[in-house]
XYZ file of N, CA and C in Angstrom:
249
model
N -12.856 -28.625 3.455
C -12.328 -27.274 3.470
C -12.719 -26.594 4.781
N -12.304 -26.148 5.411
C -12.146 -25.175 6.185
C -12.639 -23.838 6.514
N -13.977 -23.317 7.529
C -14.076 -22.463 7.258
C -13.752 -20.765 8.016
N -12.482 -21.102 8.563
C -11.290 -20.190 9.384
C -10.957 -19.434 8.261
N -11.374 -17.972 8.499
C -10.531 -17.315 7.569
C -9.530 -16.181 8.204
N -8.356 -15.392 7.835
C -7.715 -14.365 8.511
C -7.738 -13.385 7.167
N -7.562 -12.072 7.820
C -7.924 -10.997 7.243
C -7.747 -9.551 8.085
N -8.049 -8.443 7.229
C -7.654 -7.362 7.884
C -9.095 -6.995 8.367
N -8.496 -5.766 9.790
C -9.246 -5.605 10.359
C -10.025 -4.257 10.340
N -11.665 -4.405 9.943
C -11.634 -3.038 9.017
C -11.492 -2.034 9.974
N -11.310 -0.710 9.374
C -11.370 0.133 10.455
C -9.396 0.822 10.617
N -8.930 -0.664 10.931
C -7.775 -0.691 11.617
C -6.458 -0.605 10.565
N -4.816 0.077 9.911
C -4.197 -0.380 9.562
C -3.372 -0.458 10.351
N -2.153 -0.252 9.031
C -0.968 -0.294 9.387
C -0.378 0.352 10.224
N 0.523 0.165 11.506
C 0.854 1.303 12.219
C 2.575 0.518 12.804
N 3.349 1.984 13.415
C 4.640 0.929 14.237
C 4.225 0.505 15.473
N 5.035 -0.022 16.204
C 4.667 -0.940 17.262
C 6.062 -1.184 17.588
N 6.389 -1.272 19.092
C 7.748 -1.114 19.793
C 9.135 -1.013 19.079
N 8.962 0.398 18.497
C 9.902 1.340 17.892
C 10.348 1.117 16.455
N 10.509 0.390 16.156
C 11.091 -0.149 14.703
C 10.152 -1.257 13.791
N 9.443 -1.471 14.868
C 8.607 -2.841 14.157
C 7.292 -2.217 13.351
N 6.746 -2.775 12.265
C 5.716 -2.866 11.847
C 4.516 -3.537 12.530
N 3.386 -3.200 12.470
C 2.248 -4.380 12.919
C 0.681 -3.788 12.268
N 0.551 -4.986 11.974
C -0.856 -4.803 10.615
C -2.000 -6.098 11.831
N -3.066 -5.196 12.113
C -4.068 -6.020 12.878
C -4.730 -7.011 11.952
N -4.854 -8.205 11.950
C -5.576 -9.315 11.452
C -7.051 -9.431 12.663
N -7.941 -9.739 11.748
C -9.296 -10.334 12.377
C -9.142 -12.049 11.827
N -9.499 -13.073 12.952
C -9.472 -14.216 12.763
C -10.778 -14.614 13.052
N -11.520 -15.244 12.077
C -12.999 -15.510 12.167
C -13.303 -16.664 11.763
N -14.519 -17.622 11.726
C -14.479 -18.813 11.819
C -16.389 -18.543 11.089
N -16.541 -19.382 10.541
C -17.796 -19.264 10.265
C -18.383 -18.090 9.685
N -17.737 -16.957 9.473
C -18.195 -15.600 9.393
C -18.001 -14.925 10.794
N -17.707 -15.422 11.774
C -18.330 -14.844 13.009
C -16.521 -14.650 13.916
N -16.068 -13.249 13.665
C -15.119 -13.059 14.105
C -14.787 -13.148 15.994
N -13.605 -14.267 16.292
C -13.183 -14.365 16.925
C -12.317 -13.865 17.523
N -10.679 -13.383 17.011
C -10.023 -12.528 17.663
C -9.682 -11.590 16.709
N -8.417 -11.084 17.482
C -7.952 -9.645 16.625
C -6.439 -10.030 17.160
N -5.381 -10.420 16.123
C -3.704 -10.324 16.012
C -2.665 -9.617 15.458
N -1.836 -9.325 16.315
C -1.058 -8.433 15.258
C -0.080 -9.390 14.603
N 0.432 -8.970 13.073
C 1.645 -9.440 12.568
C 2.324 -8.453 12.306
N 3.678 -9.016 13.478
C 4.481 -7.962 13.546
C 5.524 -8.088 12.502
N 6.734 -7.055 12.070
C 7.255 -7.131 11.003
C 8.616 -6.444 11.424
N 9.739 -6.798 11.408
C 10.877 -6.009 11.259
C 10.707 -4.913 9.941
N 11.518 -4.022 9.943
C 11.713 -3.490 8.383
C 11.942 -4.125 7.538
N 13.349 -5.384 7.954
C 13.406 -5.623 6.803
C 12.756 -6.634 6.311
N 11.981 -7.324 6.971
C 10.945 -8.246 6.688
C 9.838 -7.703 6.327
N 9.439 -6.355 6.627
C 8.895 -5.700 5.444
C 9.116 -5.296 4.167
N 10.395 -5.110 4.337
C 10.601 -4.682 2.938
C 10.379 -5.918 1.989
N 11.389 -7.370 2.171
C 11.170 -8.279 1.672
C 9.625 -9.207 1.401
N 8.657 -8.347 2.466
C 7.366 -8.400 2.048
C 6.804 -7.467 0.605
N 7.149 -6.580 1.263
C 6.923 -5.710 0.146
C 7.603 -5.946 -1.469
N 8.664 -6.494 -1.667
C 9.322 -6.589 -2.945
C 8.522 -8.262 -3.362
N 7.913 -9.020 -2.128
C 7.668 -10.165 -2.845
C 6.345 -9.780 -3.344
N 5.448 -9.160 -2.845
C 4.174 -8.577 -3.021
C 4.231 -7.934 -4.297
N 5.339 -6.898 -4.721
C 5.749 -6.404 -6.082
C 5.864 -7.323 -7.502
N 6.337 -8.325 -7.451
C 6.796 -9.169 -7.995
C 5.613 -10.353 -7.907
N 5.006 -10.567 -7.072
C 4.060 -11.229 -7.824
C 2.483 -10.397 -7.866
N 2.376 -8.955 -8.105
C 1.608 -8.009 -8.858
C 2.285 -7.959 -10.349
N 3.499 -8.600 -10.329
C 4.400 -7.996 -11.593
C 3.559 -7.259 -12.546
N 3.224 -7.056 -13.790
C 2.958 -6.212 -14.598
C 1.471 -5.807 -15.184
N 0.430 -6.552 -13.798
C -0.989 -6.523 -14.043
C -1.182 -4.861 -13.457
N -2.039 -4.279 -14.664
C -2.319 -2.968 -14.088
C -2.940 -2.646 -12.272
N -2.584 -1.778 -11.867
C -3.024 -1.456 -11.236
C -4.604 -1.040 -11.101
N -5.694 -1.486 -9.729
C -6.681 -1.275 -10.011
C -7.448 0.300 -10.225
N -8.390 1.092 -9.871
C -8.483 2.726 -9.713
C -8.154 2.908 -8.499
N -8.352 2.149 -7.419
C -8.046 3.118 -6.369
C -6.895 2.217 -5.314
N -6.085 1.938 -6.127
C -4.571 1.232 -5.470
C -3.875 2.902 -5.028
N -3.038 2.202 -4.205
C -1.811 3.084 -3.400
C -1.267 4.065 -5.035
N -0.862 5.463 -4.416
C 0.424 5.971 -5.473
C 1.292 5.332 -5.720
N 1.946 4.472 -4.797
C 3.587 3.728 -5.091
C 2.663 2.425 -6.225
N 1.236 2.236 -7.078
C 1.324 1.131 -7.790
C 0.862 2.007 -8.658
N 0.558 3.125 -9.102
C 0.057 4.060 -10.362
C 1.253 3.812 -11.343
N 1.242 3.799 -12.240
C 2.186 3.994 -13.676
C 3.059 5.283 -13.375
N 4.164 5.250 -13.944
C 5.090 6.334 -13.633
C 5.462 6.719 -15.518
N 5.279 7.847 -15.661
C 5.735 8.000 -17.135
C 7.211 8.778 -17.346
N 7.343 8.092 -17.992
C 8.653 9.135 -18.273
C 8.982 9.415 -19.532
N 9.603 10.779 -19.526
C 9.242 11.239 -21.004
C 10.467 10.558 -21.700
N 9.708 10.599 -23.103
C 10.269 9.876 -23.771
C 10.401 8.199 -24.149
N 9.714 7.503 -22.842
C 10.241 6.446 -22.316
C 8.746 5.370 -22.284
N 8.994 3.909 -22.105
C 8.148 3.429 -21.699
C 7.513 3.650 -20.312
N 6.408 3.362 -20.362
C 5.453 3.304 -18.769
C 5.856 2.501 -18.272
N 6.340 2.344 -17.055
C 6.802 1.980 -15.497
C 6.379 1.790 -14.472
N 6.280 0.696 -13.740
C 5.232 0.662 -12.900
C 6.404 0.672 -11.316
């Protein structure tokens, strides 16, 4: 096994990057002992299709306490809970 891991970079998120693009900084570290810093860049719509695959396989496990608003339960009256 391998001990290269990638990951986010604390401190750092999500931000745009040459006008339309997405880019989320990765830390690439090896041993524990971080080596560089990369961006992965993202069209929209390769975000989005990130984002809906990311949805879908969270499918219907609650959300944790301190997840994003867009993963809180949505109620609606009358109605079942909605995530």
């Amino acid at each position: 096994m391998t001990d290269w891991r990638i990951g986010p970079v604390p401190g750092r998120g999500l931000h745009r990057a040459n006008g339309a693009e997405l880019a989320l900084p990765l830390q690439i570290s090896r041993g524990g002992r971080p080596l560089a810093i990369a961006e992965l860049e993202l069209t929209l719509a390769a975000a989005e299709q990130l984002h809906a695959a990311l949805c879908y396989a969270l499918g219907e496990r609650p959300p944790p306490p301190d997840a994003p608003e867009c993963r809180q339960p949505v109620r609606y009256p009358g109605g079942r809970q909605r995530y």
